[in-house]
CSV table of C-alpha atoms in Angstrom, one decimal:
chain,number,residue,atom,x,y,z
A,15,MET,CA,-1.8,118.0,-11.0
A,16,ARG,CA,-4.3,116.3,-8.7
A,17,TYR,CA,-3.9,112.8,-7.2
A,18,LEU,CA,-6.5,110.1,-7.2
A,19,THR,CA,-5.0,109.1,-3.8
A,20,GLN,CA,-5.4,112.7,-2.4
A,21,ALA,CA,-7.0,111.5,0.8
A,22,ILE,CA,-4.1,109.1,1.6
A,23,ALA,CA,-1.0,110.5,3.2
A,24,GLY,CA,2.1,110.8,1.2
A,25,ALA,CA,4.5,108.0,1.9
A,26,GLY,CA,7.7,110.0,1.2
A,27,GLY,CA,10.8,108.2,0.0
A,28,ARG,CA,13.7,108.5,-2.4
A,29,PHE,CA,13.7,107.1,-6.0
A,30,LYS,CA,16.5,106.4,-8.5
A,31,THR,CA,19.3,106.5,-6.0
A,32,GLN,CA,20.9,104.0,-8.3
A,33,ALA,CA,20.1,102.7,-11.8
A,34,GLU,CA,18.8,99.3,-10.5
A,35,ASP,CA,16.0,101.1,-8.6
A,36,PHE,CA,14.2,101.6,-12.0
A,37,GLU,CA,13.9,98.6,-14.3
A,38,VAL,CA,11.9,98.7,-17.5
A,39,GLU,CA,11.2,95.8,-19.8
A,40,GLU,CA,9.5,96.5,-23.1
A,41,LEU,CA,6.5,94.3,-23.9
A,42,PRO,CA,6.8,93.9,-27.7
A,43,ALA,CA,3.8,93.8,-30.0
A,44,TYR,CA,5.5,90.9,-31.8
A,45,HIS,CA,8.8,89.0,-31.8
A,46,PRO,CA,11.1,88.5,-34.8
A,47,SER,CA,10.2,85.6,-37.0
A,48,GLY,CA,13.8,84.5,-37.8
A,49,GLU,CA,13.6,85.5,-41.4
A,50,GLY,CA,13.9,88.8,-43.3
A,51,GLU,CA,16.2,91.7,-44.0
A,52,HIS,CA,16.0,93.3,-40.6
A,53,LEU,CA,17.9,92.3,-37.4
A,54,PHE,CA,16.1,92.7,-34.1
A,55,VAL,CA,18.5,92.9,-31.2
A,56,TRP,CA,17.2,92.4,-27.6
A,57,VAL,CA,19.4,94.6,-25.5
A,58,GLU,CA,19.8,95.5,-21.8
A,59,LYS,CA,21.2,99.0,-21.2
A,60,ARG,CA,22.3,100.7,-18.0
A,61,GLY,CA,22.7,104.5,-17.7
A,62,VAL,CA,22.3,104.9,-21.5
A,63,ALA,CA,19.4,106.6,-23.3
A,64,THR,CA,17.9,104.7,-26.2
A,65,PRO,CA,19.3,106.9,-29.1
A,66,GLU,CA,22.8,106.8,-27.6
A,67,ALA,CA,22.5,103.0,-27.3
A,68,ALA,CA,21.5,102.8,-30.9
A,69,LYS,CA,24.4,105.0,-31.9
A,70,ARG,CA,26.9,102.8,-29.9
A,71,LEU,CA,25.5,99.6,-31.4
A,72,ALA,CA,25.9,100.9,-34.9
A,73,GLN,CA,29.4,102.0,-34.3
A,74,ALA,CA,30.3,98.6,-32.7
A,75,LEU,CA,29.0,96.8,-35.8
A,76,GLY,CA,30.5,99.2,-38.3
A,77,VAL,CA,27.1,100.1,-39.9
A,78,PRO,CA,25.4,103.4,-40.4
A,79,GLU,CA,23.5,104.9,-37.4
A,80,ALA,CA,20.6,106.4,-39.3
A,81,PRO,CA,18.7,103.1,-40.1
A,82,VAL,CA,18.7,101.9,-36.5
A,83,SER,CA,15.1,102.0,-35.0
A,84,TRP,CA,13.2,101.2,-31.8
A,85,ALA,CA,9.6,100.9,-30.6
A,86,GLY,CA,9.9,103.3,-27.7
A,87,LEU,CA,12.4,105.6,-25.9
A,88,LYS,CA,13.6,104.3,-22.5
A,89,ASP,CA,15.0,106.3,-19.6
A,90,ALA,CA,18.7,106.7,-19.4
A,91,HIS,CA,19.0,106.5,-15.6
A,92,ALA,CA,17.6,103.0,-15.4
A,93,VAL,CA,18.2,99.3,-16.3
A,94,THR,CA,16.1,98.8,-19.4
A,95,ARG,CA,15.5,96.0,-21.9
A,96,GLN,CA,14.1,96.5,-25.4
A,97,TYR,CA,14.6,95.7,-29.1
A,98,LEU,CA,16.8,97.7,-31.4
A,99,CYS,CA,16.4,97.1,-35.1
A,100,LEU,CA,18.9,97.5,-37.9
A,101,PRO,CA,19.5,96.2,-41.4
A,102,ALA,CA,20.8,92.6,-41.1
A,103,LYS,CA,23.2,93.0,-44.0
A,104,GLY,CA,26.6,94.0,-42.6
A,105,ALA,CA,25.5,93.7,-38.9
A,106,GLU,CA,24.7,90.0,-38.5
A,107,GLY,CA,28.2,88.8,-39.1
A,108,ALA,CA,29.7,91.1,-36.5
A,109,ILE,CA,27.2,90.9,-33.7
A,110,ALA,CA,28.3,87.8,-32.0
A,111,THR,CA,31.6,89.4,-31.0
A,112,ALA,CA,30.5,93.0,-30.6
A,113,ARG,CA,31.0,94.8,-27.3
A,114,VAL,CA,29.0,97.9,-26.6
A,115,GLU,CA,29.7,100.2,-23.6
A,116,GLY,CA,26.7,100.3,-21.3
A,117,VAL,CA,24.7,97.9,-23.5
A,118,THR,CA,24.5,94.1,-23.3
A,119,LEU,CA,23.3,92.2,-26.4
A,120,LEU,CA,21.1,89.4,-25.1
A,121,ARG,CA,19.8,87.8,-28.3
A,122,TRP,CA,19.0,88.6,-31.9
A,123,ALA,CA,17.0,87.3,-34.8
A,124,ARG,CA,15.9,88.4,-38.3
A,125,HIS,CA,12.5,89.8,-39.2
A,126,GLY,CA,10.7,90.8,-42.4
A,127,ASN,CA,9.6,94.3,-41.3
A,128,LYS,CA,11.5,97.2,-39.7
A,129,LEU,CA,10.7,97.9,-36.1
A,130,LYS,CA,8.8,101.3,-35.9
A,131,ASN,CA,8.0,103.7,-33.1
A,132,GLY,CA,4.9,102.5,-31.2
A,133,HIS,CA,5.3,98.8,-32.1
A,134,LEU,CA,4.9,97.7,-28.5
A,135,GLU,CA,2.1,96.6,-26.1
A,136,GLY,CA,3.5,98.4,-23.1
A,137,ASN,CA,6.2,98.1,-20.5
A,138,ARG,CA,6.9,96.1,-17.3
A,139,PHE,CA,8.3,98.2,-14.4
A,140,ARG,CA,10.2,97.1,-11.3
A,141,LEU,CA,10.8,100.0,-9.0
A,142,VAL,CA,12.5,100.5,-5.6
A,143,LEU,CA,11.6,103.3,-3.2
A,144,ARG,CA,14.1,103.9,-0.4
A,145,GLU,CA,13.8,105.7,2.9
A,146,VAL,CA,10.0,105.5,2.8
A,147,LYS,CA,8.4,107.1,5.8
A,148,ASP,CA,5.0,105.5,5.7
A,149,PRO,CA,5.0,102.1,3.9
A,150,ALA,CA,1.4,101.5,4.9
A,151,ALA,CA,0.3,104.7,3.1
A,152,ALA,CA,2.3,103.6,0.0
A,153,LYS,CA,0.4,100.3,0.1
A,154,ALA,CA,-3.0,101.9,0.5
A,155,SER,CA,-2.3,104.3,-2.5
A,156,PHE,CA,-1.0,101.4,-4.6
A,157,GLU,CA,-4.1,99.3,-3.9
A,158,LEU,CA,-6.4,102.2,-4.8
A,159,LEU,CA,-4.6,102.6,-8.1
A,160,CYS,CA,-4.9,98.9,-8.8
A,161,ALA,CA,-8.7,99.0,-8.1
A,162,ARG,CA,-9.6,102.2,-9.9
A,163,GLY,CA,-6.8,102.5,-12.5
A,164,LEU,CA,-4.1,105.1,-13.0
A,165,PRO,CA,-5.0,108.7,-14.0
A,166,ASN,CA,-3.2,108.7,-17.3
A,167,PHE,CA,-1.4,112.0,-16.9
A,168,TYR,CA,1.7,112.7,-19.0
A,169,GLY,CA,4.7,112.7,-16.6
A,170,GLU,CA,7.0,115.7,-16.0
A,171,GLN,CA,9.7,114.3,-18.4
A,172,ARG,CA,7.3,114.9,-21.3
A,173,PHE,CA,7.8,118.7,-20.8
A,174,GLY,CA,11.6,118.9,-20.8
A,175,GLY,CA,14.3,119.5,-18.3
A,176,HIS,CA,13.2,123.1,-17.7
A,177,GLY,CA,9.5,122.3,-17.9
A,178,ASP,CA,8.9,124.8,-20.7
A,179,ASN,CA,8.4,122.5,-23.8
A,180,ALA,CA,4.6,123.0,-23.7
A,181,GLU,CA,5.0,126.8,-23.7
A,182,LYS,CA,7.3,126.5,-26.7
A,183,GLY,CA,4.8,124.3,-28.4
A,184,ARG,CA,2.1,126.9,-28.0
A,185,ALA,CA,4.4,129.6,-29.4
A,186,LEU,CA,5.2,127.4,-32.4
A,187,LEU,CA,1.5,126.8,-33.0
A,188,LEU,CA,0.8,130.5,-33.0
A,189,GLY,CA,3.7,131.3,-35.3
A,190,GLN,CA,5.6,133.1,-32.5
A,191,LEU,CA,8.6,130.7,-32.6
A,192,LYS,CA,10.5,128.5,-35.1
A,193,ALA,CA,12.3,125.3,-34.5
A,194,ARG,CA,14.1,122.4,-36.3
A,195,HIS,CA,12.0,119.3,-37.1
A,196,PHE,CA,12.8,117.3,-34.0
A,197,GLU,CA,12.3,120.1,-31.6
A,198,ARG,CA,9.1,121.1,-33.4
A,199,LYS,CA,7.6,117.7,-33.0
A,200,LEU,CA,8.7,117.5,-29.4
A,201,TRP,CA,7.3,120.9,-28.4
A,202,LEU,CA,4.0,120.6,-30.2
A,203,SER,CA,3.4,117.2,-28.7
A,204,ALA,CA,4.2,118.7,-25.2
A,205,PHE,CA,1.6,121.4,-25.7
A,206,GLN,CA,-1.0,118.8,-26.7
A,207,SER,CA,0.0,116.8,-23.6
A,208,ALA,CA,-0.3,119.7,-21.3
A,209,LEU,CA,-3.8,120.5,-22.5
A,210,PHE,CA,-4.8,116.8,-22.0
A,211,ASN,CA,-3.4,117.0,-18.5
A,212,ARG,CA,-5.6,120.0,-17.8
A,213,VAL,CA,-8.7,118.2,-19.0
A,214,LEU,CA,-7.9,115.1,-16.9
A,215,ASP,CA,-7.2,117.3,-13.8
A,216,ALA,CA,-10.7,118.8,-14.2
A,217,ARG,CA,-12.3,115.4,-14.6
A,218,LEU,CA,-10.5,114.2,-11.4
A,219,ASP,CA,-11.7,117.3,-9.6
A,220,ASP,CA,-15.4,116.5,-10.4
A,221,ALA,CA,-15.0,112.8,-10.0
A,222,THR,CA,-16.0,111.9,-13.6
A,223,TRP,CA,-12.5,110.8,-14.9
A,224,ASP,CA,-13.6,107.1,-14.7
A,225,VAL,CA,-17.4,107.5,-15.0
A,226,PRO,CA,-18.8,107.8,-18.5
A,227,GLN,CA,-20.7,111.0,-19.1
A,228,LEU,CA,-23.2,111.9,-21.9
A,229,GLY,CA,-21.0,113.0,-24.9
A,230,ASP,CA,-17.8,111.2,-23.7
A,231,VAL,CA,-15.7,109.6,-26.3
A,232,LEU,CA,-15.3,106.1,-24.8
A,233,LYS,CA,-12.6,103.7,-25.7
A,234,LYS,CA,-12.6,99.9,-25.4
A,235,HIS,CA,-9.5,98.6,-23.6
A,236,ALA,CA,-9.4,95.3,-25.5
A,237,THR,CA,-9.8,96.6,-29.1
A,238,GLY,CA,-9.2,100.4,-29.0
A,239,GLY,CA,-12.6,101.0,-30.6
A,240,GLU,CA,-14.1,104.4,-29.9
A,241,PHE,CA,-17.7,105.6,-29.7
A,242,VAL,CA,-19.6,108.6,-28.3
A,243,CYS,CA,-21.5,107.8,-25.1
A,244,ALA,CA,-25.3,108.2,-25.7
A,245,GLU,CA,-26.5,106.1,-22.7
A,246,PRO,CA,-24.3,106.6,-19.6
A,247,ASP,CA,-26.4,104.2,-17.6
A,248,VAL,CA,-25.5,101.4,-20.1
A,249,ASP,CA,-21.8,102.3,-20.3
A,250,ARG,CA,-21.1,102.8,-16.6
A,251,PRO,CA,-21.2,99.1,-15.6
A,252,ARG,CA,-18.8,98.4,-18.4
A,253,ALA,CA,-16.5,101.1,-17.1
A,254,LEU,CA,-16.7,99.5,-13.6
A,255,ALA,CA,-15.6,96.2,-15.2
A,256,PHE,CA,-12.7,98.0,-16.9
A,257,GLU,CA,-14.0,97.1,-20.4
A,258,LEU,CA,-13.9,100.8,-21.4
A,259,SER,CA,-13.0,104.2,-20.1
A,260,PRO,CA,-13.5,107.9,-21.0
A,261,THR,CA,-10.9,109.6,-23.1
A,262,GLY,CA,-9.5,113.0,-23.2
A,263,PRO,CA,-8.4,115.2,-26.1
A,264,MET,CA,-5.0,115.3,-27.9
A,265,TYR,CA,-6.3,118.3,-29.8
A,266,GLY,CA,-6.1,118.3,-33.6
A,267,PRO,CA,-8.3,118.1,-36.7
A,268,SER,CA,-8.3,114.2,-36.8
A,269,MET,CA,-9.4,113.9,-33.1
A,270,ARG,CA,-12.9,112.5,-32.6
A,271,ALA,CA,-15.0,115.2,-31.1
A,272,SER,CA,-16.9,114.8,-27.8
A,273,GLU,CA,-20.4,116.2,-27.2
A,274,ALA,CA,-22.6,117.9,-24.6
A,275,LYS,CA,-20.9,119.0,-21.4
A,276,VAL,CA,-17.8,117.0,-22.1
A,277,ALA,CA,-17.3,119.1,-25.3
A,278,ALA,CA,-17.9,122.3,-23.3
A,279,LEU,CA,-15.1,121.4,-20.9
A,280,GLU,CA,-12.7,120.6,-23.7
A,281,ALA,CA,-13.5,123.8,-25.5
A,282,GLN,CA,-13.0,125.8,-22.3
A,283,VAL,CA,-9.5,124.3,-21.8
A,284,LEU,CA,-8.6,125.5,-25.3
A,285,ALA,CA,-10.1,128.9,-24.6
A,286,ASP,CA,-8.2,129.3,-21.4
A,287,ALA,CA,-5.0,128.5,-23.3
A,288,GLU,CA,-6.0,131.2,-25.9
A,289,VAL,CA,-5.8,128.8,-28.8
A,290,THR,CA,-8.5,127.6,-31.2
A,291,PRO,CA,-9.1,124.2,-33.0
A,292,ALA,CA,-8.1,125.9,-36.2
A,293,ASP,CA,-4.6,126.6,-34.8
A,294,PHE,CA,-3.9,122.9,-34.6
A,295,GLU,CA,-4.3,122.7,-38.4
A,296,LYS,CA,-1.2,124.8,-38.7
A,297,GLY,CA,0.9,122.2,-37.0
A,298,GLY,CA,0.6,119.8,-39.9
A,299,ALA,CA,1.3,116.1,-39.3
A,300,GLN,CA,2.6,116.8,-35.8
A,301,THR,CA,-0.8,118.0,-34.5
A,302,GLN,CA,-3.4,115.9,-36.2
A,303,GLY,CA,-4.8,114.8,-32.9
A,304,THR,CA,-6.3,111.7,-31.3
A,305,ARG,CA,-8.0,110.6,-28.1
A,306,ARG,CA,-6.1,109.3,-25.1
A,307,LEU,CA,-7.5,107.2,-22.3
A,308,LEU,CA,-8.1,109.2,-19.1
A,309,ARG,CA,-7.2,106.1,-17.1
A,310,VAL,CA,-5.2,102.9,-17.6
A,311,PRO,CA,-5.0,99.6,-15.6
A,312,LEU,CA,-2.0,98.5,-13.6
A,313,GLY,CA,-1.3,95.0,-14.9
A,314,GLU,CA,0.3,92.2,-12.8
A,315,PRO,CA,0.7,94.4,-9.7
A,316,SER,CA,3.0,93.5,-6.9
A,317,PHE,CA,3.9,95.4,-3.7
A,318,GLU,CA,6.5,94.4,-1.1
A,319,ALA,CA,7.7,96.4,1.9
A,320,GLN,CA,10.7,95.6,4.0
A,321,GLY,CA,11.4,98.2,6.6
A,322,SER,CA,11.7,101.6,4.9
A,323,GLU,CA,12.2,100.0,1.4
A,324,VAL,CA,9.3,99.4,-0.9
A,325,ARG,CA,9.4,97.3,-4.1
A,326,LEU,CA,6.8,97.6,-6.8
A,327,SER,CA,6.2,95.9,-10.1
A,328,PHE,CA,3.4,96.4,-12.6
A,329,THR,CA,2.8,96.8,-16.3
A,330,LEU,CA,1.4,99.8,-18.1
A,331,PRO,CA,0.3,100.3,-21.7
A,332,SER,CA,2.6,102.1,-24.1
A,333,GLY,CA,2.7,105.8,-23.5
A,334,SER,CA,1.8,105.7,-19.8
A,335,TYR,CA,4.2,106.8,-17.1
A,336,ALA,CA,5.5,104.9,-14.1
A,337,THR,CA,6.5,108.2,-12.6
A,338,VAL,CA,2.8,109.1,-12.2
A,339,VAL,CA,2.4,106.0,-10.1
A,340,LEU,CA,5.3,107.0,-7.9
A,341,GLY,CA,3.8,110.5,-7.6
A,342,GLU,CA,0.6,109.1,-6.3
A,343,LEU,CA,2.6,107.2,-3.6
A,344,ILE,CA,5.2,109.7,-2.6
A,345,LYS,CA,3.2,113.0,-3.1
A,346,GLY,CA,6.1,115.4,-3.4
């Protein structure tokens, strides 16, 4: 995986030496209205993964675990704040006195609709890097990311602890492997993500990742609207202003197709992986496909260095990875 900041020295440093070094706060798409059949609970958790936090909350309230939902999964080795949602009936009466190991219940309110996966605008990150060898290099890399945007790679955690989820996803797609529903969804998505990363890597290599090309599928940052680039000279100033950016493929039959040389690159990545567009039709609902931005902005950025310690804060859209930011600074 290439770095945008390749020309800047790696700053080095250690990360996640303690849970407080990695704080994540969900930016909800909406807040509960105060009325309805569902109870939204704003929680802070430490050292607990989201599914485990949901399980512990349900047990503490004496309600079934299955209906508990969330908008996004959050890291276990971190301090994170997010909404968990469960049926208000049976839970609301017990919540004021509930105690949940590793989870603090900060506030709660009713809402008319159930919280579903993806119902969030993004996340706010506060990160601490320790034993940084070159804070000036870290600052230079961070400033470049703020100016140009973050290459929207999927982070390593997308591919599993052993890094082989994408390989398993390819085998599933080709009928060489079988899996349970959850694993199937996870592995197929990992394969799509790996292919996207290869396209982005190639676009970084030829310096077109943030420059609209003829045939690019462009996406507007404000509205999410997509269109195929027919006039690069018209669209490039809008890209410089961060109104829109090129997208890459999450392959599948519902994905909007690119054209011209962009389509040729995306077809070559598939060919190199020895799969075809038709193979993704076999994946069913899990591999319908979409477009993903090749870059995303770092919102509300802040950088502070004290000696060998660096503190960062920024926001990212849902689905983008803070670990990719750290990789650009540390470089191994």
